[in-house]
Coordinates of C-alpha atoms and ligand atoms in Angstrom, one line a residue:
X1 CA 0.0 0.0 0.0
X2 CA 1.3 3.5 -1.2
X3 CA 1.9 5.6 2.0
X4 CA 1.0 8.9 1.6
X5 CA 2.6 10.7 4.6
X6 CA 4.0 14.1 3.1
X7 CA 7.3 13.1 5.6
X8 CA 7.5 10.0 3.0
X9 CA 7.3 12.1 0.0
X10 CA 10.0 15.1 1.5
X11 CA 12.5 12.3 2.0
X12 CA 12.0 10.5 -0.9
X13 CA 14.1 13.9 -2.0
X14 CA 16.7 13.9 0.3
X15 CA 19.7 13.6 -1.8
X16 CA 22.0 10.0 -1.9
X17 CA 25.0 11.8 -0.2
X18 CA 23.3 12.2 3.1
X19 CA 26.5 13.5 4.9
X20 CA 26.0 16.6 2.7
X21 CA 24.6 20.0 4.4
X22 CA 20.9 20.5 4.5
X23 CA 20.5 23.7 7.0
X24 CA 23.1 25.9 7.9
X25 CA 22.7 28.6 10.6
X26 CA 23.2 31.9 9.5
X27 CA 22.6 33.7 13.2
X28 CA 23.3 31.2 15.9
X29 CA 27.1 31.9 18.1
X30 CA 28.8 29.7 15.7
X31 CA 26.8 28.5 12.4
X32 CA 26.0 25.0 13.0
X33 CA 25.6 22.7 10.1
X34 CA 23.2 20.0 9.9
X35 CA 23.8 17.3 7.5
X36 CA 20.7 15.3 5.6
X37 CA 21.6 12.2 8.0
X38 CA 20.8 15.0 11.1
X39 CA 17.2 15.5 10.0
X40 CA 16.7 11.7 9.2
X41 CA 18.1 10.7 13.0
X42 CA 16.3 13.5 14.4
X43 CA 12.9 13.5 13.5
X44 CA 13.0 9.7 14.0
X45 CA 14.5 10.4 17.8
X46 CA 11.3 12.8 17.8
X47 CA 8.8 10.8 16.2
X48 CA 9.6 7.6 18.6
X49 CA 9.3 10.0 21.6
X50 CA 5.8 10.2 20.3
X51 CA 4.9 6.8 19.3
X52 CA 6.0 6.5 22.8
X53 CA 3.5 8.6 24.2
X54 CA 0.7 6.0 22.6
X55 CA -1.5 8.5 21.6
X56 CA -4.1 8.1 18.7
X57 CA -3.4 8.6 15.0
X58 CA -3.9 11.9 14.7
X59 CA -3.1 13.4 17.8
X60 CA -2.8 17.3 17.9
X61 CA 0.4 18.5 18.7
X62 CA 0.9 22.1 19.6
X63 CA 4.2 24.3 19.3
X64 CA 4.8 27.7 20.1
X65 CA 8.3 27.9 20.3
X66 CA 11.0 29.7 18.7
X67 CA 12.5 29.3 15.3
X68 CA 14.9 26.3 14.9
X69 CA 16.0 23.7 13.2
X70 CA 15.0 21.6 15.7
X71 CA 11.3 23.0 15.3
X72 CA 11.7 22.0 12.3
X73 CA 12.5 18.4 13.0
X74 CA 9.3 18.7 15.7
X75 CA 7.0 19.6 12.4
X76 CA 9.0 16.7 10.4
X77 CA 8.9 14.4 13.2
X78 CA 4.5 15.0 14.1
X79 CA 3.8 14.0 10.2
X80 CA 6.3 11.1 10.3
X81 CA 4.5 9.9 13.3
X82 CA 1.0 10.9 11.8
X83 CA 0.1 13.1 14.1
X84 CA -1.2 16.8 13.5
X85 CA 1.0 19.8 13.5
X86 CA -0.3 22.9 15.1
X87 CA 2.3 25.6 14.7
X88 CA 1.3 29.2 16.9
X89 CA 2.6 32.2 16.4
X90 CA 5.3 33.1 18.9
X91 CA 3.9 36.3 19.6
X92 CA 0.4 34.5 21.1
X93 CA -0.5 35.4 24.7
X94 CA -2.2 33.5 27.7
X95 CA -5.7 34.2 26.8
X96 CA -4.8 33.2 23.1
X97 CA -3.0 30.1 23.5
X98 CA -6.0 29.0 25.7
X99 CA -8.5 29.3 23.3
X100 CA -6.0 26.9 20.8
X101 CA -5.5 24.6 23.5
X102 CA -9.2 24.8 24.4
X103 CA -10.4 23.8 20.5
X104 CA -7.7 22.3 19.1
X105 CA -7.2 19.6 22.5
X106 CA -3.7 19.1 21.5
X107 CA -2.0 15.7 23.4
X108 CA 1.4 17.2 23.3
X109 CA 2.5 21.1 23.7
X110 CA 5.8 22.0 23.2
X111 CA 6.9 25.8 24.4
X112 CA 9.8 27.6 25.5
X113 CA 11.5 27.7 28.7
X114 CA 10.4 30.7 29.3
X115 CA 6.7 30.5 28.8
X116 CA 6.1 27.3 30.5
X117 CA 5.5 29.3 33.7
X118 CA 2.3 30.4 32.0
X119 CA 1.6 27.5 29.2
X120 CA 2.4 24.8 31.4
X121 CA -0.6 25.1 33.6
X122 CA -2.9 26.5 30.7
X123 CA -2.2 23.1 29.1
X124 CA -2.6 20.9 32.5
X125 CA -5.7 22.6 33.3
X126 CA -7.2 21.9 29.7
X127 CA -5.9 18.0 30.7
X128 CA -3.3 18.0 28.3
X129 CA -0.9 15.5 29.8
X130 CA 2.6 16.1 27.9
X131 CA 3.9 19.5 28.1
X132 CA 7.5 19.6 26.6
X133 CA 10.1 22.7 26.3
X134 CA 12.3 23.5 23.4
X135 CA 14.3 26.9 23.5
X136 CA 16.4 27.6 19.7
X137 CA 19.8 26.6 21.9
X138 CA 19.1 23.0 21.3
X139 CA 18.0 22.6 25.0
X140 CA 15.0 21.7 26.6
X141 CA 12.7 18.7 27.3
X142 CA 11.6 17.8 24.4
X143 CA 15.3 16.9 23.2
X144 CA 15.9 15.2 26.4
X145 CA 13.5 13.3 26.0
X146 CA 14.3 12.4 22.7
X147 CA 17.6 11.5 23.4
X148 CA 16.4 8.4 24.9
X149 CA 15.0 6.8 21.7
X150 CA 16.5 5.0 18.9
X151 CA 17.1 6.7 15.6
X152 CA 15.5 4.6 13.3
X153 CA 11.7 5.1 12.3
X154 CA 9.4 3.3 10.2
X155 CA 6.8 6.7 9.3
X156 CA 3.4 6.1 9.9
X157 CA 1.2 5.3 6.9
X158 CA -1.0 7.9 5.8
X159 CA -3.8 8.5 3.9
X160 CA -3.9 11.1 1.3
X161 CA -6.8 12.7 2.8
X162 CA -5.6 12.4 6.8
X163 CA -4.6 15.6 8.6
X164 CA -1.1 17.2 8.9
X165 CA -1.2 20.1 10.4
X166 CA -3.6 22.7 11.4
X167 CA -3.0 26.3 11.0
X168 CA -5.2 29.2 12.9
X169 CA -5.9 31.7 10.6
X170 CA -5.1 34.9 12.3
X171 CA -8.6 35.6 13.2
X172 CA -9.0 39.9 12.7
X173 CA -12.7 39.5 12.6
X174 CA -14.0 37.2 15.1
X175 CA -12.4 34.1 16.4
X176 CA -9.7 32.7 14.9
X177 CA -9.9 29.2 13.1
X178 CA -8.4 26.5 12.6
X179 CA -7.8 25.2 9.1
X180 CA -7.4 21.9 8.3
X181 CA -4.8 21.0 5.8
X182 CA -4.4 17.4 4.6
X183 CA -1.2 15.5 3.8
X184 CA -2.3 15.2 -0.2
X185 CA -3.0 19.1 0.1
X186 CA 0.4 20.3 1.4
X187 CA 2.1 17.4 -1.3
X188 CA 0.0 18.5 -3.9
X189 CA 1.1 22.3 -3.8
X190 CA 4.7 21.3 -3.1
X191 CA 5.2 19.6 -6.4
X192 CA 3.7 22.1 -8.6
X193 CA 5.4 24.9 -6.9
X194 CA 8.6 22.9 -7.5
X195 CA 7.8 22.5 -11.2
X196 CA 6.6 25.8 -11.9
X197 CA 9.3 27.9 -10.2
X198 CA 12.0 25.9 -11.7
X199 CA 13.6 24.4 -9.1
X200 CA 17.1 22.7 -10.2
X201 CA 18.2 19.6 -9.7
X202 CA 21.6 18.9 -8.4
X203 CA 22.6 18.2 -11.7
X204 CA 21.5 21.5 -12.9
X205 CA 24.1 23.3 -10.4
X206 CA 21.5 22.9 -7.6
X207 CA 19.7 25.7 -5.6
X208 CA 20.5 27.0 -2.1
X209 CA 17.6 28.9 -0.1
X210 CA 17.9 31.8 2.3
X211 CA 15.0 31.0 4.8
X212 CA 14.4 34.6 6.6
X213 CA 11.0 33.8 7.4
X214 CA 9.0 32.9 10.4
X215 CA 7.8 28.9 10.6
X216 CA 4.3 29.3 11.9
X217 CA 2.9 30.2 8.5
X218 CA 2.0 28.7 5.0
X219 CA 5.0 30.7 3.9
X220 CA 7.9 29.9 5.7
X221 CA 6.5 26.9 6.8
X222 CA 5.1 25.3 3.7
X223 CA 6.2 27.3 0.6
X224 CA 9.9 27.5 1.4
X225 CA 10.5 24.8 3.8
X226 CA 8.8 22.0 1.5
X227 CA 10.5 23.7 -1.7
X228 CA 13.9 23.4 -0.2
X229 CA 13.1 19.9 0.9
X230 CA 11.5 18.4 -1.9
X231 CA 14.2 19.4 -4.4
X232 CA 17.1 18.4 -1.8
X233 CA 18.2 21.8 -1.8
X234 CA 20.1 23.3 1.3
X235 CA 19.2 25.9 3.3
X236 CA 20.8 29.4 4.8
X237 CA 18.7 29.5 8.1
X238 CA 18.0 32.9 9.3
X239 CA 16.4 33.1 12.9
X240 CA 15.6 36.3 12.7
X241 CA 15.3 37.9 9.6
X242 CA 18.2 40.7 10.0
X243 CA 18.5 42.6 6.2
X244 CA 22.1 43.4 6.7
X245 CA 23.0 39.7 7.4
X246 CA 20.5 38.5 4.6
X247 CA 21.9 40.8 1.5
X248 CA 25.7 39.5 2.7
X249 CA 24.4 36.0 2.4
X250 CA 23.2 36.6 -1.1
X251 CA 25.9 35.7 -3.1
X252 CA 26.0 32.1 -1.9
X253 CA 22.4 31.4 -2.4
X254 CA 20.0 31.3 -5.3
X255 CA 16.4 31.3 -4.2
X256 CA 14.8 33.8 -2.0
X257 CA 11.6 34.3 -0.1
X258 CA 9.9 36.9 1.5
X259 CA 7.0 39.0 2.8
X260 CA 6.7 42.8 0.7
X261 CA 8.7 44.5 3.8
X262 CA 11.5 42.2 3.5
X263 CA 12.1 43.7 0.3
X264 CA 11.6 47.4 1.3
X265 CA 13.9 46.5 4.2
X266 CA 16.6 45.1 1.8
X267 CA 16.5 47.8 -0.4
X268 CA 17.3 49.8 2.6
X269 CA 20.5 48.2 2.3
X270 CA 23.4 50.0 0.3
X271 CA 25.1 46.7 -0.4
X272 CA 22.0 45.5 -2.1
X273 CA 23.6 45.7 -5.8
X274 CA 23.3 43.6 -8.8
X275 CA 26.6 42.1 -8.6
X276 CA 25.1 41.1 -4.9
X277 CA 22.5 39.4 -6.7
X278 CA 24.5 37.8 -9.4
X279 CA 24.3 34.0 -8.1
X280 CA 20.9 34.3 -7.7
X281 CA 17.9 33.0 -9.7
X282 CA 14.5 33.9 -8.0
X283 CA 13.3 36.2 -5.6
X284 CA 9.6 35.0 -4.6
X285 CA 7.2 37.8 -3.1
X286 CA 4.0 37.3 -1.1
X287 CA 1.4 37.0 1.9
X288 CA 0.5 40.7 1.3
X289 CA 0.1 42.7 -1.7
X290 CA 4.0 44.1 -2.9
X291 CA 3.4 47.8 -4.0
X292 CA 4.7 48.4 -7.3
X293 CA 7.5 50.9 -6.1
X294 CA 9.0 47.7 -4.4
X295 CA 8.5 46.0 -7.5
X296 CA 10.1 48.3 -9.9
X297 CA 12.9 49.8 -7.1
X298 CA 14.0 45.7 -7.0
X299 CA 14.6 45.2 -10.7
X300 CA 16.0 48.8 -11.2
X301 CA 18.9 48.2 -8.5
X302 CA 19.7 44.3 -8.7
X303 CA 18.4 43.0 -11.9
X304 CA 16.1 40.5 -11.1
X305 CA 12.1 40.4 -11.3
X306 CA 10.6 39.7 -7.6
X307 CA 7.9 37.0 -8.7
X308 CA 5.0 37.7 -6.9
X309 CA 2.0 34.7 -5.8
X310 CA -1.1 34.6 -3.8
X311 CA -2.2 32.1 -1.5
X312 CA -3.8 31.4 2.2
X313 CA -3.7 29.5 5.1
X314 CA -6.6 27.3 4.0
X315 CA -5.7 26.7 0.4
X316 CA -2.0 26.8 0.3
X317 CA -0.8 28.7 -3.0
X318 CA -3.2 29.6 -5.6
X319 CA -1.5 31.8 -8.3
X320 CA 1.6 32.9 -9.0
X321 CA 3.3 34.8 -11.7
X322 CA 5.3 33.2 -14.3
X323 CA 9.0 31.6 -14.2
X324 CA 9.5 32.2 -17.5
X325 CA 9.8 34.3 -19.4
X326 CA 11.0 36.8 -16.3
X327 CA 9.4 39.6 -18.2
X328 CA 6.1 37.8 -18.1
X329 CA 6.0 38.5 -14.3
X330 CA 3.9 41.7 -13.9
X331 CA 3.9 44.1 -10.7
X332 CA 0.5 44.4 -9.1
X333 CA -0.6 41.0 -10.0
X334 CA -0.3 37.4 -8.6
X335 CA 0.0 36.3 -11.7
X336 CA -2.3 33.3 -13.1
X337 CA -3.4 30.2 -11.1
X338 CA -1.4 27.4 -10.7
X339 CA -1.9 23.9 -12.6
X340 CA -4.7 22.0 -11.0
X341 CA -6.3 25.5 -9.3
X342 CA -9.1 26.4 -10.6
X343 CA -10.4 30.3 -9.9
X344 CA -13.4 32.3 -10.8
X345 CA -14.7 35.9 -9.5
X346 CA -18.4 36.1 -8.6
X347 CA -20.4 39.3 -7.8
X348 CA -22.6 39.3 -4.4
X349 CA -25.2 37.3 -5.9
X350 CA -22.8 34.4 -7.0
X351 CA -23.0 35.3 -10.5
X352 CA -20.2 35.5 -13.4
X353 CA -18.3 38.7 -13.9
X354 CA -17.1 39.7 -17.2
X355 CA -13.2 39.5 -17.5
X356 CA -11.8 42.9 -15.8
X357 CA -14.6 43.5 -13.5
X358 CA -13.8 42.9 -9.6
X359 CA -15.7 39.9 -7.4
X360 CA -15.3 37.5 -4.7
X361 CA -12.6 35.0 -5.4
X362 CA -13.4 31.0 -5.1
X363 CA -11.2 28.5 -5.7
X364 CA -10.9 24.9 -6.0
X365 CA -8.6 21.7 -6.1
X366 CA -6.2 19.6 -4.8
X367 CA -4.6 21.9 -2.5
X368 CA -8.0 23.4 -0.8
X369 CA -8.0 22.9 2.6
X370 CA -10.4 20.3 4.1
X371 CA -12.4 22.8 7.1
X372 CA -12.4 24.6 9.9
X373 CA -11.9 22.8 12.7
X374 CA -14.8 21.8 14.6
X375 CA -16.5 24.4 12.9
X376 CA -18.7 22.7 10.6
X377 CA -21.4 25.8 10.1
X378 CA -18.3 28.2 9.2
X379 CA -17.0 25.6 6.8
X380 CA -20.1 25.2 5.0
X381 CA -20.6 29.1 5.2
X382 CA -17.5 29.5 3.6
X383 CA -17.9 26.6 0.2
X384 CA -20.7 27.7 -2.4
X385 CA -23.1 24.7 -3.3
X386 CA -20.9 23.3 -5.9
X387 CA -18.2 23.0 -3.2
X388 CA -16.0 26.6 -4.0
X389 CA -13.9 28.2 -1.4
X390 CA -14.5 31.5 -0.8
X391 CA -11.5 32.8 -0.2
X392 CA -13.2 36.1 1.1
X393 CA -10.4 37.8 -1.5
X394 CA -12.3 40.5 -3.6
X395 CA -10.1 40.8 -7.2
X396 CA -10.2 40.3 -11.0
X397 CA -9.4 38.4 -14.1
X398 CA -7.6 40.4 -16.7
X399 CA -7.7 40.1 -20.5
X400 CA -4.9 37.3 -20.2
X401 CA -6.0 35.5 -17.0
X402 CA -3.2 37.4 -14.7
X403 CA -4.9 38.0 -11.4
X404 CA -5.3 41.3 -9.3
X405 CA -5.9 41.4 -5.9
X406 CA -8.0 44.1 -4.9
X407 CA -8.6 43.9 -1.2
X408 CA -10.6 41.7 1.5
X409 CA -14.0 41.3 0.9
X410 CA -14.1 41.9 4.9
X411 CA -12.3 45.3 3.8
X412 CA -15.3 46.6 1.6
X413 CA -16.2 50.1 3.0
X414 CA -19.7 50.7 2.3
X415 CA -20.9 53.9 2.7
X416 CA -24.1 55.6 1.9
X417 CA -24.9 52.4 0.5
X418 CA -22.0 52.5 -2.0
X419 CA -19.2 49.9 -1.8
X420 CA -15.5 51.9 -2.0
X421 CA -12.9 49.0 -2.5
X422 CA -10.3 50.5 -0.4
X423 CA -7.7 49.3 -2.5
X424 CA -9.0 51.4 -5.6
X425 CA -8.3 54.9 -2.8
X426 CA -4.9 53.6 -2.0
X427 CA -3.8 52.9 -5.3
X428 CA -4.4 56.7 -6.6
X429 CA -3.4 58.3 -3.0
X430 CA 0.2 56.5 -3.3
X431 CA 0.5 58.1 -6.8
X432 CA 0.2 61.6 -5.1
X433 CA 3.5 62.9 -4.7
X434 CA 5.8 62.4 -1.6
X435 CA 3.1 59.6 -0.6
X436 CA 5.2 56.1 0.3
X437 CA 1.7 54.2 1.0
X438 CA -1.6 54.5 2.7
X439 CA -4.7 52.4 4.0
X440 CA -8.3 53.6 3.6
X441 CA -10.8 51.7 6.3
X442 CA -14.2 52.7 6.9
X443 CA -15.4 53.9 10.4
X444 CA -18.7 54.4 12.1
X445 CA -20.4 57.3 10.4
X446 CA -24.1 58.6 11.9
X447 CA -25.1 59.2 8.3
X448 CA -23.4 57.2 6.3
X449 CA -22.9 54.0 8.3
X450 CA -19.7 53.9 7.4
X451 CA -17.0 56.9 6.4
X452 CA -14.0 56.5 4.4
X453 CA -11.1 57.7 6.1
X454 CA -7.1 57.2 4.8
X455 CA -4.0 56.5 6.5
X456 CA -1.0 57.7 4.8
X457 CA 3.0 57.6 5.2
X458 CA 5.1 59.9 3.6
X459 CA 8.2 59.4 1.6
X460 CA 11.4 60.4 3.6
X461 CA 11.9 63.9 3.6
X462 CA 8.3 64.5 2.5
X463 CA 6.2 67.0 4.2
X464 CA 2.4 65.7 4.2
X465 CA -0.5 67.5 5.0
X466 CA -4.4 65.4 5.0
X467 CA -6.3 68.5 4.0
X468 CA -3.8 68.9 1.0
X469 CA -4.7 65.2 0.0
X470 CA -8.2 64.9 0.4
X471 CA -8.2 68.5 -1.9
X472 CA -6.2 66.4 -4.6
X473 CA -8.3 63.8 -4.4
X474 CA -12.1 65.2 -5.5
X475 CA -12.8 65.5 -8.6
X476 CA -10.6 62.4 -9.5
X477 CA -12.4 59.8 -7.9
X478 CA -16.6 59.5 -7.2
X479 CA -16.9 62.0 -4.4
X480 CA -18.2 59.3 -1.8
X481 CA -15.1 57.0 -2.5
X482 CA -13.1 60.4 -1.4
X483 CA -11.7 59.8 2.4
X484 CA -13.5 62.2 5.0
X485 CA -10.4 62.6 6.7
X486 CA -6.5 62.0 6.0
X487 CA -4.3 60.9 9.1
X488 CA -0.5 61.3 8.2
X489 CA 1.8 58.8 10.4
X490 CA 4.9 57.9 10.1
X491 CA 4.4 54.2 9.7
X492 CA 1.2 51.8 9.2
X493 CA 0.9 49.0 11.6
X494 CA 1.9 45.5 10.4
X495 CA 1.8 42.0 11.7
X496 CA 4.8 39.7 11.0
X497 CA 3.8 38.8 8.0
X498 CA 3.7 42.3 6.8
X499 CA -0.2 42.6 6.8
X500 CA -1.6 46.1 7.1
X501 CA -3.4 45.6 10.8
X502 CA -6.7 47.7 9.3
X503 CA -8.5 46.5 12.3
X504 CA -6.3 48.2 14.4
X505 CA -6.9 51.5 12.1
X506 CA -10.5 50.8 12.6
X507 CA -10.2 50.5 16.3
X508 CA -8.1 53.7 16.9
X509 CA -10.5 56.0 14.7
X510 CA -13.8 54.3 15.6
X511 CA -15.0 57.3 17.6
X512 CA -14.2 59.9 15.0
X513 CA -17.5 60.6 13.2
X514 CA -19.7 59.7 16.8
X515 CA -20.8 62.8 18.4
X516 CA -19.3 63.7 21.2
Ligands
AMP1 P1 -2.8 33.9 5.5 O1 -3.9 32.9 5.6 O2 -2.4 34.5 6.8 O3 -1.7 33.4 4.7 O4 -3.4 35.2 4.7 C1 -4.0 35.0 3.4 C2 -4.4 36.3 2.8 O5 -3.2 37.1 2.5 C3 -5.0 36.1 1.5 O6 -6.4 35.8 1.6 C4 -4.8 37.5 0.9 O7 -5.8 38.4 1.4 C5 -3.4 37.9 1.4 N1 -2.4 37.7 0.4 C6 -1.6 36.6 0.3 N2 -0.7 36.8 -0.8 C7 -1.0 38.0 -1.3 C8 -0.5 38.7 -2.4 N3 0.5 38.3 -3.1 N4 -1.1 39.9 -2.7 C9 -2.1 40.4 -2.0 N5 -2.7 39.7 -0.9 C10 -2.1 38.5 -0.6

């Protein structure tokens, strides 16, 4: 019987030489180099820990710990045992990590030294009976543990459509919930990002990845981690994504992903130059919109054409721009959807839109997500009848099938009983000059349910006044799409994967329009 355990199919693609490198450390004391033989013996020191534990197939385990190659092995080591993997975002707080311990019931939770004063008893009290602690020094219980068991492992057999991992989406509007990825839907999306973005075999010269990102994500988690893996390819293992340290690492790597402000951050970086970028072959862009400044700023100074894609917690990667030709990959777009993705816009009714026109985005195939966790109401909310995802992504299908993101369906301002897509505001406010970028939200409004307002940065050096900007703005756009107020700040607030935090916008300026 064919086993489908995604663990199985990753080291299937370990390379023969299995003394050879697989992660180096780019930001530990010393860098540290673990070898293709480490990650076999580890995970299977890991995974027999748990088999240990004799927990049912399909046990949740939790981890909120820092990033490290031995979380990695922990991730590597749940799906070789066929449990689930639930990664949580480091910067999750008691009342947090009690509502993912509280739904998700995980058997195991692994946390840092430092938190288990707090974790430690959230978890007991939920009746969580293994609570383990890994730190990113290589200490802690967890490895202890480990240390005790044997370093051969037979992985456990899986079923295509059996749980991996289950990833919290990050919840801005209501609860956050959990979605439920499959091994076949994580496997699936690996091998047709490894096709389309040209990954090279050793033969071909090979490719080496910088991995600046954090590993609770579909993006540093999946995207890179599984690309890397599945092509055999080592990685330059950044803890902490520094853009100094990054840009110096350059040279000896090829492949490069990131979040939009990893770029602006890099370009920050006077050292950034083409000849920096020589030994390079693709820099890979997304998880929130990349503004075409960044775009056109990273060809002009090193050469190379960021490649933009789309995707989400709950479906994995749905478009992406092409690999060839590189002129084919346009700013402002995520390009066209993958093989075996099927998308389509529909208008509120769930109707057609002509080509060019904006809608809700649904999607289907291999790689969408199986549901929400114990949330079988939200899950059917979210499918149409003939079993589309909703992504809750509002956007459009050019002429040639590229894709354009226009916003969050969740984002729609409507005001007056018009819908402003804030993204529309944005897009001709950052063309005003000395405008870096802004973020229009909508706020309580006596009269019009909802106002428009707009956030806005300046360049450096710029001098911004709202007033000035709302001026400029009538009589180019439909007066009710016009913000009723400009704020100028000197930054917009982000989470760490570079989304805009509008709810936070909404929250500070809720009162503005109430009277008094
Ligand atoms: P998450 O589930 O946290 O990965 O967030 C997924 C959401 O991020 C998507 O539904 C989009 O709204 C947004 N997103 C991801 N990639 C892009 C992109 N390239 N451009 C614009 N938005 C993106």
């Amino acid at each position: 019987m064919k086993n489908h355990n995604l663990f199985v199919t990753l080291r299937e693609a370990f390379p023969a030489e299995l003394d050879a490198v697989a992660v180096e450390t780019a930001d530990t004391p010393e860098p540290l180099h673990y070898t293709w033989r480490d990650l076999e013996r580890g995970t299977a020191m890991i995974a027999n820990l748990l088999d240990s534990l004799d927990l049912p197939a399909g046990s949740r385990i939790a981890a909120q710990v820092d990033k490290s190659v031995e979380a990695l092995m922990l991730y590597l080591a749940v799906l070789r045992a066929g449990h689930v993997y639930l990664p949580l975002n480091t910067a999750y707080q008691a009342g947090e990590i009690e509502y993912f311990v509280g739904n998700a019931e995980p058997a195991v939770v692994v946390c840092t030294k430092r938190n288990f004063g707090w974790v430690g008893p959230i978890a007991f009290a939920a009746g969580v009976q293994h609570v383990y602690t890994l730190d990113d020094d290589r200490s802690g219980s967890l490895l202890e543990r480990a240390a005790w068991h044997g370093d051969v492992h037979r992985p456990a057999v899986a079923q295509p459509d059996d749980l991996a991992v289950i990833v919290y989406t990050s919840g801005t509007t209501g609860r956050s919930k959990g979605a439920m990825l499959t091994h076949e839907n994580l496997r699936s999306n690996a091998l047709v990002l490894k096709d389309c973005w040209g990954w090279r075999s050793a033969a071909e010269g090979g490719d080496v990845l910088i991995h600046a990102l954090p590993i609770f994500h579909v993006h540093g988690l999946f995207v890179a981690i599984h690309g890397a893996l599945l092509n055999g390819s080592k990685m330059i293992w950044f803890a902490r994504f520094d853009p100094k340290a990054v840009v110096a690492r350059l040279p000896e790597a090829t492949v490069f992903m990131g979040v939009p402000t990893l770029y602006v951050r890099m370009l920050g970086e006077a050292a950034l130059t083409r000849a920096q970028c020589a030994h390079m072959r693709l820099f890979v862009s997304g998880s929130a919109p990349l503004l075409i400044e960044t775009f056109d700023a990273w060809r002009e100074r090193t050469g190379h054409t960021i490649l933009e894609r789309y995707g989400m917690s709950e479906t994995v990667m749905l478009t992406s721009n092409p690999y060839r030709p590189e002129s084919a990959r346009r700013g402002g777009t995520v390009g066209l959807p993958l093989p075996g993705v099927q998308l389509r816009v529909r208008d509120d009714k769930g109707q057609p839109v002509p080509s060019g026109e904006v809608g809700g985005i649904q999607v289907k195939g291999p790689n969408v997500f199986k549901g929400y966790w114990r949330m079988p109401e939200k899950t059917a909310d979210e499918f149409t009848d003939d079993l589309w995802f909703k992504t809750g992504d509002v956007g459009r299908f050019d002429a040639d099938g590229y894709v354009t993101i226009v916003g969050r369906s969740k984002d729609l301002v409507i005001t007056g009983g018009y819908n402003v897509y804030p993204a529309e505001v944005e897009a001709l406010i950052n063309e005003l000059p000395g405008v870096a970028e802004s973020a229009v939200v909508g706020v309580p409004h006596p009269d019009f349910g909802e106002g428009v307002i707009a956030v806005v940065v300046p360049r450096p050096g710029a001098a911004l006044d709202g007033a000035a900007i709302v001026a400029a703005m009538k009589g180019r756009i439909a007066n009710y799409k016009v913000p009723k107020q400009v704020f100028v700040v000197p930054e917009l607030p982000r989470n760490q994967m570079g989304k805009v935090q509008k709810n936070l916008l909404r929250e500070q300026h809720q009162r503005l329009f109430q009277p008094a």
